[in-house]
XYZ file of C-alpha atoms in Angstrom:
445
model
C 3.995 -24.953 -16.394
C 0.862 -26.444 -17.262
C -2.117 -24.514 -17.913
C -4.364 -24.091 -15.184
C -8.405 -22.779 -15.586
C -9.837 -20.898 -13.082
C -14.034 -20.393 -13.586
C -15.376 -16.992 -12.104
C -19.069 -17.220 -11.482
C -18.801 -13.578 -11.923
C -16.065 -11.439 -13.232
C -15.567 -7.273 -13.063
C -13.780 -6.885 -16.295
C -12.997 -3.338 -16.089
C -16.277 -1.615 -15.923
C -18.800 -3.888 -15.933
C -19.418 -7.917 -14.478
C -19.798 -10.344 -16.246
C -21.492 -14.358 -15.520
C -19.643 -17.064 -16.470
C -15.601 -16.232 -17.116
C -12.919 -18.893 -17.725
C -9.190 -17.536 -17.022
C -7.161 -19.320 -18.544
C -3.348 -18.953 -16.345
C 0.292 -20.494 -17.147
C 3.616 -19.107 -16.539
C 2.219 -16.490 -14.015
C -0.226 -14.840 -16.795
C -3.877 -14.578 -17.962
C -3.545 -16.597 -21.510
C -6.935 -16.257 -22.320
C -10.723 -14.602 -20.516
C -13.633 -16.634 -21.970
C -16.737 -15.397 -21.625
C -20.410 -16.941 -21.805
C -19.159 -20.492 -20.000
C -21.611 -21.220 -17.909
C -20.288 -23.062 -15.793
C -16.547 -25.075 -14.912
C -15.245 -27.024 -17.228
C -13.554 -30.515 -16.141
C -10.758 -30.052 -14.313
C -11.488 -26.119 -13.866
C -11.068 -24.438 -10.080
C -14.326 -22.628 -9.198
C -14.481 -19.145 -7.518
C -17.883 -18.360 -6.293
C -18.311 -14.887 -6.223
C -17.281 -11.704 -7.430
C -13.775 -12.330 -9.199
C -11.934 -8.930 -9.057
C -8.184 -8.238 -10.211
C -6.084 -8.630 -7.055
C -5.741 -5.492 -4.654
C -3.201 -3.342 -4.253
C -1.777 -2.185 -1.084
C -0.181 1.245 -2.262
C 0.981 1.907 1.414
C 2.384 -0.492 4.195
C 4.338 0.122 7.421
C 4.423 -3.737 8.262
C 5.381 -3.441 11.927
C 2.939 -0.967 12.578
C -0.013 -4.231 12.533
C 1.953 -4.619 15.980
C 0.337 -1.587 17.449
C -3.721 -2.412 16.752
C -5.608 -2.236 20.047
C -2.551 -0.519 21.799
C -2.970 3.163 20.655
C -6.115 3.070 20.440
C -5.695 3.550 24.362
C -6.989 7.587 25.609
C -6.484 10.352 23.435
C -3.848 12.058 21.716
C -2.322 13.171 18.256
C -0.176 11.903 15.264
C 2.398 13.068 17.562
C 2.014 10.949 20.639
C 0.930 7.987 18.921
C 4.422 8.405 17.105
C 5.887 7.930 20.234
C 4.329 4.385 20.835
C 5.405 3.826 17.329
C 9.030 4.322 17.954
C 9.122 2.305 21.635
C 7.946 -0.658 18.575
C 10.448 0.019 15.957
C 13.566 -0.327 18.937
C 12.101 -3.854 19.746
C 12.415 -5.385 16.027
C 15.368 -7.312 15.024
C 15.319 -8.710 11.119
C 14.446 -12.022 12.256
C 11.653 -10.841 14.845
C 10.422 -8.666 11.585
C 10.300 -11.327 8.612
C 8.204 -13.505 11.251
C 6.185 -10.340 11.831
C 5.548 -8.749 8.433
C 5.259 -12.442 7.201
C 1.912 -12.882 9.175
C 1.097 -9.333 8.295
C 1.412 -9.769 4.602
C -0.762 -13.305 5.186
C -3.483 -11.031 6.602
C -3.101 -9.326 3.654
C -3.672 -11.972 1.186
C -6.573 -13.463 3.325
C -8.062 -9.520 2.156
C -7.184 -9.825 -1.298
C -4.064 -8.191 -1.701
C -1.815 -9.406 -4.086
C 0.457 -6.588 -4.237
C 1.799 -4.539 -1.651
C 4.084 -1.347 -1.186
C 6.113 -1.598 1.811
C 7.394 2.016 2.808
C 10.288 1.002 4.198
C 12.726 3.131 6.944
C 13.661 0.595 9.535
C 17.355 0.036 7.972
C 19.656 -0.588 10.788
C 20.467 -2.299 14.632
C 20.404 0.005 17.539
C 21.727 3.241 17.740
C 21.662 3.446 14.326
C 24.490 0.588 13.953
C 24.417 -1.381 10.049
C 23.765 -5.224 10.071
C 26.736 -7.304 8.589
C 23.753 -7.173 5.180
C 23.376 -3.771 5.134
C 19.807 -4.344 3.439
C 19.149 -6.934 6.704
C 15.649 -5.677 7.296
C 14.348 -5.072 3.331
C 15.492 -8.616 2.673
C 13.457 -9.555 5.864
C 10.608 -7.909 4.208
C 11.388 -9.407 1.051
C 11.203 -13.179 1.884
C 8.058 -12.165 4.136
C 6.364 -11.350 1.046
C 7.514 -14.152 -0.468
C 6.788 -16.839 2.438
C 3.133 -15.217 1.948
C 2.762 -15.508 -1.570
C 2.403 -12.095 -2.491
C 4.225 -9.240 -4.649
C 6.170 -6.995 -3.210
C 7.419 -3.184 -4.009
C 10.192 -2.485 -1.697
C 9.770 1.267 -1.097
C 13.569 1.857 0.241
C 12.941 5.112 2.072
C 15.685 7.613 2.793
C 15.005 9.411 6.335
C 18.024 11.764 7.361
C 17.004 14.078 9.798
C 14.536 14.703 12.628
C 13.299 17.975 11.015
C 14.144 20.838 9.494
C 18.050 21.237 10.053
C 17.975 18.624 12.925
C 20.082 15.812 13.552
C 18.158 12.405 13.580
C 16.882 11.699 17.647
C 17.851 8.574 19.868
C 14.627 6.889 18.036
C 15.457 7.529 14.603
C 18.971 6.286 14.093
C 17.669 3.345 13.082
C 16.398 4.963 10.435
C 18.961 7.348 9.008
C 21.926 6.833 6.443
C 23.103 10.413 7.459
C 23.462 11.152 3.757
C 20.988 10.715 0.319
C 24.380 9.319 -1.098
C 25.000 6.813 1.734
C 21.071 5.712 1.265
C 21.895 5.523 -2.471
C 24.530 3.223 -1.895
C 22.973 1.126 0.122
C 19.769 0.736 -1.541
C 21.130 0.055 -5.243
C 22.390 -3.021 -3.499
C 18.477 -4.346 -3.783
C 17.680 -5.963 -6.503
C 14.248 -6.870 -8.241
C 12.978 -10.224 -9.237
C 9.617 -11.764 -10.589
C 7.840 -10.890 -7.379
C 9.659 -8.205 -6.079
C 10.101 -4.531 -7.562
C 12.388 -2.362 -5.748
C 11.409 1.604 -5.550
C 12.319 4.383 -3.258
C 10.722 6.606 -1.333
C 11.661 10.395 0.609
C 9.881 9.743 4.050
C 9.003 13.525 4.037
C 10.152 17.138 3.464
C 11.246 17.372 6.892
C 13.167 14.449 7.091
C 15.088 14.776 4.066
C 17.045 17.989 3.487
C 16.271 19.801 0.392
C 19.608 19.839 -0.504
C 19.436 16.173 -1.160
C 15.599 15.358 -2.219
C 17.087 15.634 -5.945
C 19.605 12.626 -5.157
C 16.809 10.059 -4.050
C 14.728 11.451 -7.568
C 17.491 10.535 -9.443
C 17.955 7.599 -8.341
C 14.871 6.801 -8.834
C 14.660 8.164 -12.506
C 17.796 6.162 -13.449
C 16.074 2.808 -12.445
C 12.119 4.067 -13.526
C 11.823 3.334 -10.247
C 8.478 4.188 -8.467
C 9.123 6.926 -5.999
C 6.712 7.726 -3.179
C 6.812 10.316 -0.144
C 4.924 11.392 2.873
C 2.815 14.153 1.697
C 1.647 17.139 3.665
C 0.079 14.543 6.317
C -0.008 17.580 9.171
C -0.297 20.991 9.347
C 2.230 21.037 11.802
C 4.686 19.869 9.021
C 3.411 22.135 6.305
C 3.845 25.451 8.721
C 7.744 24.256 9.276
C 8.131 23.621 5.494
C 6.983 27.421 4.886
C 9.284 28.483 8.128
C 12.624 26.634 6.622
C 11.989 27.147 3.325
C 9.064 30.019 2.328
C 7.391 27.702 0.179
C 4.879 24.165 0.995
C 6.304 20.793 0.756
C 4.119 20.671 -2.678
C 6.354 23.325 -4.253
C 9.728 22.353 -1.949
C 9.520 18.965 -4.162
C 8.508 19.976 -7.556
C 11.428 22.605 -7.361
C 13.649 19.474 -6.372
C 12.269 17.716 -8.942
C 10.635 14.630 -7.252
C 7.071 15.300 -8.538
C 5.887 13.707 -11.778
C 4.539 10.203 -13.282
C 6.307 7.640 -11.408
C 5.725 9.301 -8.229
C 3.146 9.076 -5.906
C 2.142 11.393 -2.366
C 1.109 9.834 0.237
C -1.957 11.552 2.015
C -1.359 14.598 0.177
C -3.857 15.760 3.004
C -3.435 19.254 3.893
C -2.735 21.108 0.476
C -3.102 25.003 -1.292
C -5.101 25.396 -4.889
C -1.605 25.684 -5.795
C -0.219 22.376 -4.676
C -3.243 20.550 -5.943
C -2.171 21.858 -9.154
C 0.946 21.298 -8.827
C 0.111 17.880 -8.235
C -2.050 17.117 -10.952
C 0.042 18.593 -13.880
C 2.993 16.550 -13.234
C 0.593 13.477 -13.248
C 1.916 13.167 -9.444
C 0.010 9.938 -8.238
C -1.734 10.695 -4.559
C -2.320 7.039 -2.319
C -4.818 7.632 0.237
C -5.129 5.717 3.583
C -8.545 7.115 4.837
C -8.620 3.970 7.808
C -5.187 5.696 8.875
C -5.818 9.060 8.445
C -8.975 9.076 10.575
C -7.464 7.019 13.102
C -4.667 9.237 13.950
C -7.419 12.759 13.370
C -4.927 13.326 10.124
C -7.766 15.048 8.152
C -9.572 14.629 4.739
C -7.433 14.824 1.884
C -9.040 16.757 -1.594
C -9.289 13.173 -3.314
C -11.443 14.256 -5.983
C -10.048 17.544 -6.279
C -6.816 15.921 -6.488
C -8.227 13.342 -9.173
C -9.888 16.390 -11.490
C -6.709 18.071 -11.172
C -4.812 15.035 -13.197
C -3.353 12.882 -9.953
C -3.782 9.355 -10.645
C -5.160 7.570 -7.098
C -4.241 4.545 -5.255
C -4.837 3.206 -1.811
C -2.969 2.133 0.922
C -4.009 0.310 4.627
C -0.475 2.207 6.306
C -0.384 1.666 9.831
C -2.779 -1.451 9.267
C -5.343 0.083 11.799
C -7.443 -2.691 9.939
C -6.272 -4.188 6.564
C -9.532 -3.943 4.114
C -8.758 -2.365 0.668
C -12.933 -2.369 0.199
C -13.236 -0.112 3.025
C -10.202 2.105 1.777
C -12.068 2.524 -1.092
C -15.409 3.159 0.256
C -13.944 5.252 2.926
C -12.814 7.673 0.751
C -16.423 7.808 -1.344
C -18.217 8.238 2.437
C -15.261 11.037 3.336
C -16.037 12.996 0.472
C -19.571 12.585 1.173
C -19.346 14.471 4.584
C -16.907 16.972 3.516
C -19.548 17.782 0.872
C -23.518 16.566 1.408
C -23.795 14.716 -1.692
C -23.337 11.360 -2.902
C -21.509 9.778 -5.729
C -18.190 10.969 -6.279
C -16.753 7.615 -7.715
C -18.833 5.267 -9.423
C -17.606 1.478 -7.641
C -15.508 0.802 -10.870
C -13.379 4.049 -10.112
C -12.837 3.143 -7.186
C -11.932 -0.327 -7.664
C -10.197 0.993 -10.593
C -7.930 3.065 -7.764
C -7.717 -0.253 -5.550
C -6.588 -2.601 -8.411
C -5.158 -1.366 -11.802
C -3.926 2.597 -10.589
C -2.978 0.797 -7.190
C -0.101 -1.604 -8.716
C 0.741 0.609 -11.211
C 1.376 3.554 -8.471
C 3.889 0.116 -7.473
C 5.732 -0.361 -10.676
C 3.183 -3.590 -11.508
C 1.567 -2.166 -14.737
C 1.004 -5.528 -15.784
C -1.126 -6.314 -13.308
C -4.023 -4.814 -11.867
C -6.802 -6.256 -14.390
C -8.701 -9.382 -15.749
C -7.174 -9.143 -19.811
C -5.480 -11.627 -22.073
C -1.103 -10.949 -21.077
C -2.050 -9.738 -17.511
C -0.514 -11.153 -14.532
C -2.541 -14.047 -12.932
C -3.374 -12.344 -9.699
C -6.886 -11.993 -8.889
C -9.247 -12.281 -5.855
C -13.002 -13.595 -5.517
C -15.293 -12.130 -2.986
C -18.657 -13.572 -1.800
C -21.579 -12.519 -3.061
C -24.055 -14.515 -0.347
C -22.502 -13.667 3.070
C -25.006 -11.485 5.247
C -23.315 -8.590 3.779
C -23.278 -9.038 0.461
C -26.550 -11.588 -0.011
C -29.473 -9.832 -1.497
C -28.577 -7.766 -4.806
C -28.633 -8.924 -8.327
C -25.907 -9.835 -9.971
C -25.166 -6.846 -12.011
C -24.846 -4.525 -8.998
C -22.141 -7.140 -7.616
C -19.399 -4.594 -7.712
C -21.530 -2.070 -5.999
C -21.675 -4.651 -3.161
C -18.419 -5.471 -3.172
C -17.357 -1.719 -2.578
C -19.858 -0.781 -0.022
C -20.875 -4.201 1.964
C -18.202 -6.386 1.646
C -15.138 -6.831 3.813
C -11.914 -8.385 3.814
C -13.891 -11.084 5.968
C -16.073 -11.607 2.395
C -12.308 -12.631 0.576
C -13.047 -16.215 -0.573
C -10.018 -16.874 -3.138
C -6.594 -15.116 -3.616
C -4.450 -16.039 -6.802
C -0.883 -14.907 -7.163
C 1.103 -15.858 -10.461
C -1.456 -18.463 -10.698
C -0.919 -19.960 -7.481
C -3.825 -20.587 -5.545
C -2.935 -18.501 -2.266
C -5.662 -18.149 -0.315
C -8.474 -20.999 -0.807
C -11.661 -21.043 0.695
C -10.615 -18.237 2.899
C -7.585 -20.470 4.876
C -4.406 -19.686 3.773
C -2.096 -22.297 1.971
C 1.067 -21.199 2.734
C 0.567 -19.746 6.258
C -2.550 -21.853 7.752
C -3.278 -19.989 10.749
C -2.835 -16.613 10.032
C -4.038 -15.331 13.831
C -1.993 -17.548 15.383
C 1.045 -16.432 13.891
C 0.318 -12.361 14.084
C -0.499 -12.944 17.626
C 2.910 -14.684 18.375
C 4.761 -12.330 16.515
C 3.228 -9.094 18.506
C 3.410 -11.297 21.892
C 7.090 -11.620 21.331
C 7.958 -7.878 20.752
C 6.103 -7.413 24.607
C 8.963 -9.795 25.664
């Protein structure tokens, strides 16, 4: 391919921005990052802005986008909004999902995402019946991702049971292989490719049996697979774990041995001194959703005390009650803030850090994640003279970009080099509203 330039007015290289950076892209990389060129070269595509290493979605449900606005209808808990969940899940079929999660993962790249990790558990047809594919659904997801133009990790997600020692319920067949071996089988048929990783993922401690958590690890292990799983998320789930088993779900996995580098917790909300430590020295990753976890009254998760301990963290948009990495990030500065009445747990470069570079790898993408000479070309400008982000000098871009900007501020999104999202339209998907609202209007059918 031939080389392509791309001129950042200003660049975040790492910890600090910089004016006037060429990128130099072909074959899908970063050949080159000039500095001190002030301004494009002939021939050069310019990104006004704040260029920033593409996002990282550590967390997806896709066809939860499908229930914004709806649950958000009187009051309730994680509990009964799972119920409006699962009337959602019955309706999808894996052509009614790839046109779905295809508009979903276009929202996505409109909000500079360039990776995402789709925890996926909606395997089979009704009553828990396999497609003729028996992967129908991930491939769905797959060439979603694809029709977008972003990465995806495929987090193939065993979910067995309905709880401790219960069979799966009438909602959840869809979701169950019965056995870890059965979901091993069927999810070493997936296979990875330049824009797809495949990884796996234990939905939780209640919905896998302990007997066969140490299955899905190795599976995992044998592949260096990323490995994620719900994460003490409720209380409620935590007091069963200790009922079942005498121990917490933090100590039920690292005695399975599912903790360590290549895997990640998912909320990781509700945990001991002990699990926190747990957590940490295994180099356990934690993925926060804070837009999620306040909109189902989840909790505050010990980020930073999570972080100190040795946890790598990521961020994730889950049930897509909005999709805006910048306000994952900032959420969980501000939810720290009123857990504790002071300011400044995360400089803006940690927390982009956790949104970018931790957030793909967290995803199996270590190669992306950062502006650097052999990195993947995916990056993401955002503007730096909207009536959010207009006003501050240049230096203290990043700063605005964390805690003024919004997805809404995404100018530019660059996958592999490919010039995804221009000008804020998308090129591949044009209107992007159009085709989320037909996809949710056709699940009402």
């Amino acid at each position: 391919m031939p080389l392509t330039t791309y001129w950042a007015e200003h660049a975040w290289l790492d910890s600090y921005v910089e004016p006037g950076v060429a990128l130099d892209v072909q074959d899908g990389r970063i050949v080159a990052v000039r500095t001190g060129v002030g301004a494009p070269e002939p021939g050069a595509v310019a990104l006004g802005g704040l260029t920033l290493p593409g996002l990282a979605n550590t967390h997806s449900h896709a066809f939860h986008r499908a229930l914004r606005g709806t649950v958000q209808v009187g009051s309730g808990t994680f509990w009964t909004w799972r119920e409006v969940m699962y009337q959602v899940s019955s309706r999808l079929t894996p052509q009614t999902y790839h046109a779905l999660a295809r508009a979903v993962y276009a929202e996505m790249a409109l909000a500079g995402i360039t990776a995402v990790g789709e925890f996926h558990y909606l395997h089979h047809g009704p009553g828990g019946v396999p497609y003729a594919d028996p992967n129908a659904m991930g491939e769905a997801l797959i060439a979603a991702a694809a029709d977008a133009g972003i990465r995806i990790t495929l987090l193939d997600t065993a979910y067995l049971s309905s709880g401790f020692g219960k069979a799966p319920d009438a909602h959840q067949l869809r979701f169950s292989d019965r056995t870890a071996d059965a979901w091993a089988e069927r999810a070493t048929l997936l296979k990875d490719s330049d824009q797809v990783r495949i990884g796996a993922a234990v939905h939780s401690v209640r919905a896998v049996p302990a007997a066969q958590l140490e299955t899905v690890a190795a599976w995992a292990s044998a592949r260096q697979a990323p490995l994620h799983v719900h994460l003490s998320e409720q209380t409620a789930e935590n007091d069963a774990c200790r009922a079942a088993h005498g121990v917490t779900p933090t100590r039920l996995l690292a005695d399975h041995g599912v903790l360590g580098p290549r895997t990640t917790g998912v909320h990781n909300t509700h945990l001991t001194d002990e699990d926190i430590a747990l957590i940490g020295s295994t180099g356990t990753g934690t993925c926060m959703c804070p837009t999620t976890e306040r909109d189902l009254a989840d909790g505050i998760g010990p980020a930073a005390a999570l972080q100190r301990a040795g946890s790598p963290l990521s961020l994730g948009s889950d049930s897509h009650a909005v999709i805006d990495l910048l306000e994952e990030a900032r959420a969980m500065e501000l939810n720290e803030r009123l857990r504790t009445r002071t300011r400044g747990h995360w400089t803006a470069a940690a927390l982009l850090r956790a949104a970018t570079g931790d957030g793909h790898a967290a995803l199996g993408w270590e190669e992306a994640g950062r502006l650097e000479t052999g990195a993947l070309a995916d990056f993401t400008t955002v503007a730096l003279d909207s009536v959010r982000t207009a006003g501050p000098v240049a230096r203290l871009a990043a700063e605005t970009a964390v805690f003024a900007a919004t997805s809404a501020d995404v100018r530019d999104t660059v996958v592999a080099g490919r010039h995804v999202v221009r000008s804020g339209t998308h090129t591949l998907v044009p209107d992007v509203a159009s085709a989320l609202a037909e996809a949710i209007t056709g699940l009402r059918a």
